[in-house]
């Protein structure tokens, strides 16, 4: 977005005008009393509700949200009133016989609705029990605009209200909601009537209901009952999450200074999947897909275990950032997701120091954020959201990962204690309320005594990545003096348009002093640091910026690479690769730096190198460079795998285990004969032993087998997928069916999508995985079968899913095909995903052309 900075600032400083599609503010809900009767077998439900409302301004019309509901009755203060549904606007309008007076009134509704097969509104998760019997779990997913598919509601985050929920469940089944059940009453038909306690005031998207044949296991922590809820027979796999959540609750209560306010916090494991999300922070009833919550040591790797911890940490952080204090509108979604992403890393790093989560995020989340932020497809962290499709588009890596990085930069700049003081004040002041970002800056400014907005506006109200350059370092009187300037880093021409940031940055000399500075503007300004020696720019990589050295400065960094802190080694590797990709310096600098990574280096360094080599390999897939480049990569990585061993050793560190997964996956999927042979052997042994593959390497072994599969081997994988009863393993097998590089196997996978062998979410996952190896085939098939594809997609993902399938294509015709499809099938305001896909294709081609001479020279050495 290229709006003027002052116009963007106005969006956050004052109470915003209503965005297109937002509800009028004349009437607001105070208390919902909702009764739901689901029929899981018929995939239908009925409901009734009475809503206490506050009429703020006399009005003869009341407008709220409803979608895919058949309204059978509407009342105002107990009397029937006419109503009208607008399908496109997803609104329900009541017309009163005369204007309602200001003050409290009651509106009531009765309706019927559909239980969906994908995760929007009230939905079903079908799975198979261990004994082979089919089963069905019900759950809800309301973020962002899907509570209106469950009941008529003021379905916007600013309309906070209390909720009382009553629901029926079949005999013997368990029902779960945000609050504990105050009563469970047997009914004449054998069902059970659950009445749940009244919730605190909260936004509609945080309401939750679920039911099924469920187990529940609990622990008490800090006066709160923490529970894991799962399908029958696997609840003990939640022990790790329960233990993690107990520690996290104490950590967050202390950090935020406001104790968790609900009496319980259930974590519900759903044995399904989604193309849009992995977990959802419903207040007191956090929903996770099973692989994100339950740890099965027979089939899950160490990286899975760490992933579970970070996801639990993320969703629990939302109980404060998002649930207790909620953005007023989706423009400020980052207040939810950026903070939860930052807090998941901070908590994981503090509670599990051996993981080195803070360092890992430099090579992981930071690079992912900058990857899209340095293209024409970027957007400001705080963005204008007007349509339902734009809400869905807002859940992207800018919101999550750039948001995370900017928050980390502010903490690094202000100091951890000062930053926490501001966060605590923000929580205390705005609990149970809605906010905009500017209110957070105010509290951080008060805590620090500085105008935080001077820096923060630059990073949240405009897209793009700053670039700080260092030149002319020299020793003067025991100090090192150098010149710093601020520019812009981009991977395409549009992203190189000059912009100005106030970049807070730390500069240090190795073995010497350290200083902080704010770098802004293109005019070089001097900085001096105590000690004479190699200068390290962006020490600790706390600032969200690329940095570039002049020739002498970079030569010194290469020479003293081993003396750098781990964070600086990882960050410099990332910067050097990216700067070459953007055309700012030669890829030879990155090769020189990579050559300093010793066999005994930190596993995180080799993880970083392997990831960057993988990106390099992807640029030349299908070209004459593919074969020699893969051979060169194998020659570099195979000795590292040999050193740590193919299978896990007792008591080895988590980082070593993670590196092994990465190396086996990288070598195996690129055709390493040894890894491919071992993968075939392991998979062949599954016929007699379902646990034949060691858990520590199960995922990369299966990925290797699936990628290299012949048509006959694909058939074997297909049979494994159909026969599997463990829903997590089954979901994984289904996705693996799309990995095959063999075109005939990929076409077999596409044919599976036309039958109901797998569930709608599994079919969506399969199509997306086919696009990984065959983007042109997947896009063309999806475009020709749009109605079928839409039938297994979640509503919020339809605008971005099909166009995203083609994003990995190298066909010069693909951008035109995506643009034409979007023009024919999507409104103008819903084409953000298409623009991102087209941008990624253009950037990848430009980078491949830019780096080709250096890659050829490296291969020729």
PDB file of C-alpha atoms in Angstrom, residues 606-799:
ATOM      1  CA  UNK A 606      24.142 -25.876   9.266  1.00  0.00           C
ATOM      2  CA  UNK A 607      20.347 -25.606   9.355  1.00  0.00           C
ATOM      3  CA  UNK A 608      20.713 -22.117   7.911  1.00  0.00           C
ATOM      4  CA  UNK A 609      23.217 -23.184   5.252  1.00  0.00           C
ATOM      5  CA  UNK A 610      21.039 -26.146   4.248  1.00  0.00           C
ATOM      6  CA  UNK A 611      18.000 -23.897   3.940  1.00  0.00           C
ATOM      7  CA  UNK A 612      19.811 -21.365   1.791  1.00  0.00           C
ATOM      8  CA  UNK A 613      21.268 -24.092  -0.417  1.00  0.00           C
ATOM      9  CA  UNK A 614      17.761 -25.496  -0.784  1.00  0.00           C
ATOM     10  CA  UNK A 615      16.482 -22.111  -1.977  1.00  0.00           C
ATOM     11  CA  UNK A 616      19.373 -21.911  -4.420  1.00  0.00           C
ATOM     12  CA  UNK A 617      18.566 -25.397  -5.699  1.00  0.00           C
ATOM     13  CA  UNK A 618      14.917 -24.430  -6.192  1.00  0.00           C
ATOM     14  CA  UNK A 619      15.893 -21.566  -8.490  1.00  0.00           C
ATOM     15  CA  UNK A 620      17.425 -23.924 -11.058  1.00  0.00           C
ATOM     16  CA  UNK A 621      15.146 -26.955 -10.855  1.00  0.00           C
ATOM     17  CA  UNK A 622      14.501 -28.265 -14.337  1.00  0.00           C
ATOM     18  CA  UNK A 623      17.474 -26.371 -15.848  1.00  0.00           C
ATOM     19  CA  UNK A 624      20.946 -27.619 -16.870  1.00  0.00           C
ATOM     20  CA  UNK A 625      22.267 -26.371 -13.525  1.00  0.00           C
ATOM     21  CA  UNK A 626      20.030 -28.670 -11.493  1.00  0.00           C
ATOM     22  CA  UNK A 627      22.177 -31.800 -11.629  1.00  0.00           C
ATOM     23  CA  UNK A 628      25.627 -30.275 -10.944  1.00  0.00           C
ATOM     24  CA  UNK A 629      24.193 -27.992  -8.255  1.00  0.00           C
ATOM     25  CA  UNK A 630      22.556 -30.895  -6.434  1.00  0.00           C
ATOM     26  CA  UNK A 631      25.800 -32.843  -6.609  1.00  0.00           C
ATOM     27  CA  UNK A 632      27.689 -29.900  -5.111  1.00  0.00           C
ATOM     28  CA  UNK A 633      25.096 -29.502  -2.341  1.00  0.00           C
ATOM     29  CA  UNK A 634      25.270 -33.208  -1.546  1.00  0.00           C
ATOM     30  CA  UNK A 635      29.055 -33.006  -1.327  1.00  0.00           C
ATOM     31  CA  UNK A 636      28.707 -30.227   1.237  1.00  0.00           C
ATOM     32  CA  UNK A 637      25.927 -31.718   3.371  1.00  0.00           C
ATOM     33  CA  UNK A 638      26.626 -35.460   3.276  1.00  0.00           C
ATOM     34  CA  UNK A 639      29.720 -35.209   5.546  1.00  0.00           C
ATOM     35  CA  UNK A 640      27.654 -33.260   8.080  1.00  0.00           C
ATOM     36  CA  UNK A 641      25.024 -36.009   8.129  1.00  0.00           C
ATOM     37  CA  UNK A 642      27.740 -38.630   8.417  1.00  0.00           C
ATOM     38  CA  UNK A 643      29.209 -36.822  11.411  1.00  0.00           C
ATOM     39  CA  UNK A 644      25.970 -36.682  13.400  1.00  0.00           C
ATOM     40  CA  UNK A 645      24.762 -40.089  12.212  1.00  0.00           C
ATOM     41  CA  UNK A 646      21.678 -41.265  10.369  1.00  0.00           C
ATOM     42  CA  UNK A 647      19.750 -42.296  13.455  1.00  0.00           C
ATOM     43  CA  UNK A 648      19.302 -40.597  16.810  1.00  0.00           C
ATOM     44  CA  UNK A 649      21.732 -41.160  19.658  1.00  0.00           C
ATOM     45  CA  UNK A 650      20.738 -41.314  23.319  1.00  0.00           C
ATOM     46  CA  UNK A 651      20.617 -37.943  25.061  1.00  0.00           C
ATOM     47  CA  UNK A 652      21.560 -35.940  21.981  1.00  0.00           C
ATOM     48  CA  UNK A 653      20.422 -32.332  21.916  1.00  0.00           C
ATOM     49  CA  UNK A 654      17.245 -31.163  20.248  1.00  0.00           C
ATOM     50  CA  UNK A 655      19.180 -29.036  17.757  1.00  0.00           C
ATOM     51  CA  UNK A 656      21.151 -32.044  16.524  1.00  0.00           C
ATOM     52  CA  UNK A 657      17.948 -34.013  16.039  1.00  0.00           C
ATOM     53  CA  UNK A 658      16.416 -31.148  14.086  1.00  0.00           C
ATOM     54  CA  UNK A 659      19.493 -30.861  11.881  1.00  0.00           C
ATOM     55  CA  UNK A 660      19.355 -34.576  11.100  1.00  0.00           C
ATOM     56  CA  UNK A 661      15.753 -34.181   9.947  1.00  0.00           C
ATOM     57  CA  UNK A 662      16.745 -31.274   7.715  1.00  0.00           C
ATOM     58  CA  UNK A 663      19.739 -33.024   6.172  1.00  0.00           C
ATOM     59  CA  UNK A 664      17.923 -36.275   5.442  1.00  0.00           C
ATOM     60  CA  UNK A 665      15.057 -34.345   3.903  1.00  0.00           C
ATOM     61  CA  UNK A 666      17.330 -32.105   1.845  1.00  0.00           C
ATOM     62  CA  UNK A 667      19.520 -34.931   0.573  1.00  0.00           C
ATOM     63  CA  UNK A 668      16.686 -37.391   0.105  1.00  0.00           C
ATOM     64  CA  UNK A 669      14.314 -35.206  -1.859  1.00  0.00           C
ATOM     65  CA  UNK A 670      17.133 -34.031  -4.149  1.00  0.00           C
ATOM     66  CA  UNK A 671      17.996 -37.587  -5.129  1.00  0.00           C
ATOM     67  CA  UNK A 672      20.808 -38.744  -2.839  1.00  0.00           C
ATOM     68  CA  UNK A 673      21.040 -42.462  -3.640  1.00  0.00           C
ATOM     69  CA  UNK A 674      21.936 -43.623  -0.119  1.00  0.00           C
ATOM     70  CA  UNK A 675      19.115 -41.721   1.555  1.00  0.00           C
ATOM     71  CA  UNK A 676      16.617 -42.805  -1.120  1.00  0.00           C
ATOM     72  CA  UNK A 677      17.596 -46.458  -0.718  1.00  0.00           C
ATOM     73  CA  UNK A 678      17.239 -46.334   3.060  1.00  0.00           C
ATOM     74  CA  UNK A 679      13.864 -44.636   2.706  1.00  0.00           C
ATOM     75  CA  UNK A 680      12.603 -47.425   0.451  1.00  0.00           C
ATOM     76  CA  UNK A 681      13.837 -50.002   2.929  1.00  0.00           C
ATOM     77  CA  UNK A 682      12.126 -48.348   5.869  1.00  0.00           C
ATOM     78  CA  UNK A 683       8.812 -47.900   4.040  1.00  0.00           C
ATOM     79  CA  UNK A 684       8.915 -51.484   2.836  1.00  0.00           C
ATOM     80  CA  UNK A 685       9.188 -52.635   6.446  1.00  0.00           C
ATOM     81  CA  UNK A 686       5.957 -50.836   7.362  1.00  0.00           C
ATOM     82  CA  UNK A 687       3.997 -53.785   5.963  1.00  0.00           C
ATOM     83  CA  UNK A 688       5.003 -55.847   8.988  1.00  0.00           C
ATOM     84  CA  UNK A 689       5.706 -53.137  11.535  1.00  0.00           C
ATOM     85  CA  UNK A 690       3.819 -49.794  11.488  1.00  0.00           C
ATOM     86  CA  UNK A 691       6.592 -48.327  13.643  1.00  0.00           C
ATOM     87  CA  UNK A 692       9.473 -49.553  11.484  1.00  0.00           C
ATOM     88  CA  UNK A 693      10.684 -46.019  10.799  1.00  0.00           C
ATOM     89  CA  UNK A 694      12.417 -44.492  13.845  1.00  0.00           C
ATOM     90  CA  UNK A 695      10.299 -41.584  15.052  1.00  0.00           C
ATOM     91  CA  UNK A 696      13.249 -39.176  14.985  1.00  0.00           C
ATOM     92  CA  UNK A 697      13.560 -39.482  11.193  1.00  0.00           C
ATOM     93  CA  UNK A 698      10.062 -40.593  10.198  1.00  0.00           C
ATOM     94  CA  UNK A 699       9.017 -37.391   8.458  1.00  0.00           C
ATOM     95  CA  UNK A 700      12.069 -36.868   6.212  1.00  0.00           C
ATOM     96  CA  UNK A 701      12.168 -40.578   5.371  1.00  0.00           C
ATOM     97  CA  UNK A 702       8.543 -40.551   4.246  1.00  0.00           C
ATOM     98  CA  UNK A 703       9.090 -37.289   2.357  1.00  0.00           C
ATOM     99  CA  UNK A 704      12.073 -38.829   0.535  1.00  0.00           C
ATOM    100  CA  UNK A 705      10.085 -41.927  -0.389  1.00  0.00           C
ATOM    101  CA  UNK A 706       7.107 -39.888  -1.575  1.00  0.00           C
ATOM    102  CA  UNK A 707       9.200 -37.453  -3.638  1.00  0.00           C
ATOM    103  CA  UNK A 708      11.148 -40.174  -5.419  1.00  0.00           C
ATOM    104  CA  UNK A 709       8.187 -42.579  -5.715  1.00  0.00           C
ATOM    105  CA  UNK A 710       7.616 -44.493  -8.916  1.00  0.00           C
ATOM    106  CA  UNK A 711       3.970 -45.072  -9.921  1.00  0.00           C
ATOM    107  CA  UNK A 712       4.106 -48.478  -8.217  1.00  0.00           C
ATOM    108  CA  UNK A 713       5.542 -46.961  -5.059  1.00  0.00           C
ATOM    109  CA  UNK A 714       2.892 -44.266  -5.179  1.00  0.00           C
ATOM    110  CA  UNK A 715       0.281 -47.025  -5.218  1.00  0.00           C
ATOM    111  CA  UNK A 716       1.876 -48.469  -2.089  1.00  0.00           C
ATOM    112  CA  UNK A 717       1.671 -45.082  -0.374  1.00  0.00           C
ATOM    113  CA  UNK A 718      -1.952 -44.732  -1.473  1.00  0.00           C
ATOM    114  CA  UNK A 719      -2.830 -48.054   0.131  1.00  0.00           C
ATOM    115  CA  UNK A 720      -1.091 -46.997   3.345  1.00  0.00           C
ATOM    116  CA  UNK A 721      -3.116 -43.765   3.358  1.00  0.00           C
ATOM    117  CA  UNK A 722      -6.442 -45.514   2.851  1.00  0.00           C
ATOM    118  CA  UNK A 723      -5.770 -48.164   5.485  1.00  0.00           C
ATOM    119  CA  UNK A 724      -4.393 -45.873   8.193  1.00  0.00           C
ATOM    120  CA  UNK A 725      -6.636 -45.362  11.257  1.00  0.00           C
ATOM    121  CA  UNK A 726      -4.537 -42.873  13.203  1.00  0.00           C
ATOM    122  CA  UNK A 727      -5.958 -39.549  11.907  1.00  0.00           C
ATOM    123  CA  UNK A 728      -2.682 -37.643  12.309  1.00  0.00           C
ATOM    124  CA  UNK A 729      -0.712 -40.276  10.407  1.00  0.00           C
ATOM    125  CA  UNK A 730      -3.468 -40.516   7.803  1.00  0.00           C
ATOM    126  CA  UNK A 731      -3.437 -36.763   7.197  1.00  0.00           C
ATOM    127  CA  UNK A 732       0.308 -36.947   6.694  1.00  0.00           C
ATOM    128  CA  UNK A 733       0.047 -39.837   4.227  1.00  0.00           C
ATOM    129  CA  UNK A 734      -2.594 -37.986   2.209  1.00  0.00           C
ATOM    130  CA  UNK A 735      -0.346 -34.934   1.840  1.00  0.00           C
ATOM    131  CA  UNK A 736       2.593 -37.149   0.886  1.00  0.00           C
ATOM    132  CA  UNK A 737       0.607 -38.472  -2.073  1.00  0.00           C
ATOM    133  CA  UNK A 738       1.178 -35.079  -3.717  1.00  0.00           C
ATOM    134  CA  UNK A 739       4.966 -35.079  -3.327  1.00  0.00           C
ATOM    135  CA  UNK A 740       5.837 -37.335  -6.290  1.00  0.00           C
ATOM    136  CA  UNK A 741       8.042 -35.738  -8.912  1.00  0.00           C
ATOM    137  CA  UNK A 742       6.894 -38.399 -11.380  1.00  0.00           C
ATOM    138  CA  UNK A 743       4.173 -36.791 -13.532  1.00  0.00           C
ATOM    139  CA  UNK A 744       2.069 -39.926 -13.937  1.00  0.00           C
ATOM    140  CA  UNK A 745       2.005 -40.388 -10.156  1.00  0.00           C
ATOM    141  CA  UNK A 746       0.977 -36.742  -9.754  1.00  0.00           C
ATOM    142  CA  UNK A 747      -1.893 -37.262 -12.189  1.00  0.00           C
ATOM    143  CA  UNK A 748      -3.053 -40.250 -10.167  1.00  0.00           C
ATOM    144  CA  UNK A 749      -3.064 -38.006  -7.125  1.00  0.00           C
ATOM    145  CA  UNK A 750      -5.239 -35.479  -8.966  1.00  0.00           C
ATOM    146  CA  UNK A 751      -7.704 -38.208  -9.890  1.00  0.00           C
ATOM    147  CA  UNK A 752      -8.174 -39.022  -6.196  1.00  0.00           C
ATOM    148  CA  UNK A 753      -9.561 -35.523  -5.660  1.00  0.00           C
ATOM    149  CA  UNK A 754     -12.645 -36.370  -7.699  1.00  0.00           C
ATOM    150  CA  UNK A 755     -13.894 -39.025  -5.300  1.00  0.00           C
ATOM    151  CA  UNK A 756     -14.687 -39.042  -1.591  1.00  0.00           C
ATOM    152  CA  UNK A 757     -11.911 -41.392  -0.496  1.00  0.00           C
ATOM    153  CA  UNK A 758     -10.585 -38.602   1.708  1.00  0.00           C
ATOM    154  CA  UNK A 759     -12.257 -35.810   3.668  1.00  0.00           C
ATOM    155  CA  UNK A 760     -12.596 -32.279   2.200  1.00  0.00           C
ATOM    156  CA  UNK A 761      -9.705 -30.874   4.293  1.00  0.00           C
ATOM    157  CA  UNK A 762      -7.505 -33.813   3.267  1.00  0.00           C
ATOM    158  CA  UNK A 763      -8.299 -33.201  -0.391  1.00  0.00           C
ATOM    159  CA  UNK A 764      -7.364 -29.535  -0.025  1.00  0.00           C
ATOM    160  CA  UNK A 765      -4.056 -30.542   1.581  1.00  0.00           C
ATOM    161  CA  UNK A 766      -3.391 -33.039  -1.214  1.00  0.00           C
ATOM    162  CA  UNK A 767      -3.984 -30.490  -3.957  1.00  0.00           C
ATOM    163  CA  UNK A 768      -1.681 -28.005  -2.274  1.00  0.00           C
ATOM    164  CA  UNK A 769       1.081 -30.619  -1.963  1.00  0.00           C
ATOM    165  CA  UNK A 770       0.717 -31.556  -5.645  1.00  0.00           C
ATOM    166  CA  UNK A 771       1.370 -27.893  -6.445  1.00  0.00           C
ATOM    167  CA  UNK A 772       4.702 -28.137  -4.625  1.00  0.00           C
ATOM    168  CA  UNK A 773       6.190 -30.338  -7.344  1.00  0.00           C
ATOM    169  CA  UNK A 774       3.780 -29.595 -10.205  1.00  0.00           C
ATOM    170  CA  UNK A 775       2.432 -26.051  -9.867  1.00  0.00           C
ATOM    171  CA  UNK A 776       1.314 -25.758 -13.482  1.00  0.00           C
ATOM    172  CA  UNK A 777      -0.530 -29.056 -13.407  1.00  0.00           C
ATOM    173  CA  UNK A 778      -2.199 -28.248 -10.091  1.00  0.00           C
ATOM    174  CA  UNK A 779      -3.274 -24.749 -11.124  1.00  0.00           C
ATOM    175  CA  UNK A 780      -4.650 -25.836 -14.494  1.00  0.00           C
ATOM    176  CA  UNK A 781      -6.608 -28.682 -12.893  1.00  0.00           C
ATOM    177  CA  UNK A 782      -8.000 -26.462 -10.130  1.00  0.00           C
ATOM    178  CA  UNK A 783      -8.977 -23.708 -12.574  1.00  0.00           C
ATOM    179  CA  UNK A 784     -10.841 -26.267 -14.679  1.00  0.00           C
ATOM    180  CA  UNK A 785     -12.532 -27.760 -11.610  1.00  0.00           C
ATOM    181  CA  UNK A 786     -13.276 -24.612  -9.594  1.00  0.00           C
ATOM    182  CA  UNK A 787     -16.640 -25.742  -8.228  1.00  0.00           C
ATOM    183  CA  UNK A 788     -15.182 -29.011  -6.990  1.00  0.00           C
ATOM    184  CA  UNK A 789     -12.194 -27.273  -5.407  1.00  0.00           C
ATOM    185  CA  UNK A 790     -14.438 -24.707  -3.722  1.00  0.00           C
ATOM    186  CA  UNK A 791     -16.454 -27.557  -2.217  1.00  0.00           C
ATOM    187  CA  UNK A 792     -13.504 -28.709  -0.116  1.00  0.00           C
ATOM    188  CA  UNK A 793     -12.091 -25.285   0.758  1.00  0.00           C
ATOM    189  CA  UNK A 794     -12.894 -23.142   3.757  1.00  0.00           C
ATOM    190  CA  UNK A 795     -14.781 -20.002   2.802  1.00  0.00           C
ATOM    191  CA  UNK A 796     -12.045 -17.686   4.057  1.00  0.00           C
ATOM    192  CA  UNK A 797      -9.422 -19.379   1.874  1.00  0.00           C
ATOM    193  CA  UNK A 798     -11.169 -19.466  -1.489  1.00  0.00           C
ATOM    194  CA  UNK A 799      -9.837 -16.135  -2.736  1.00  0.00           C
TER     195      UNK A 799
END
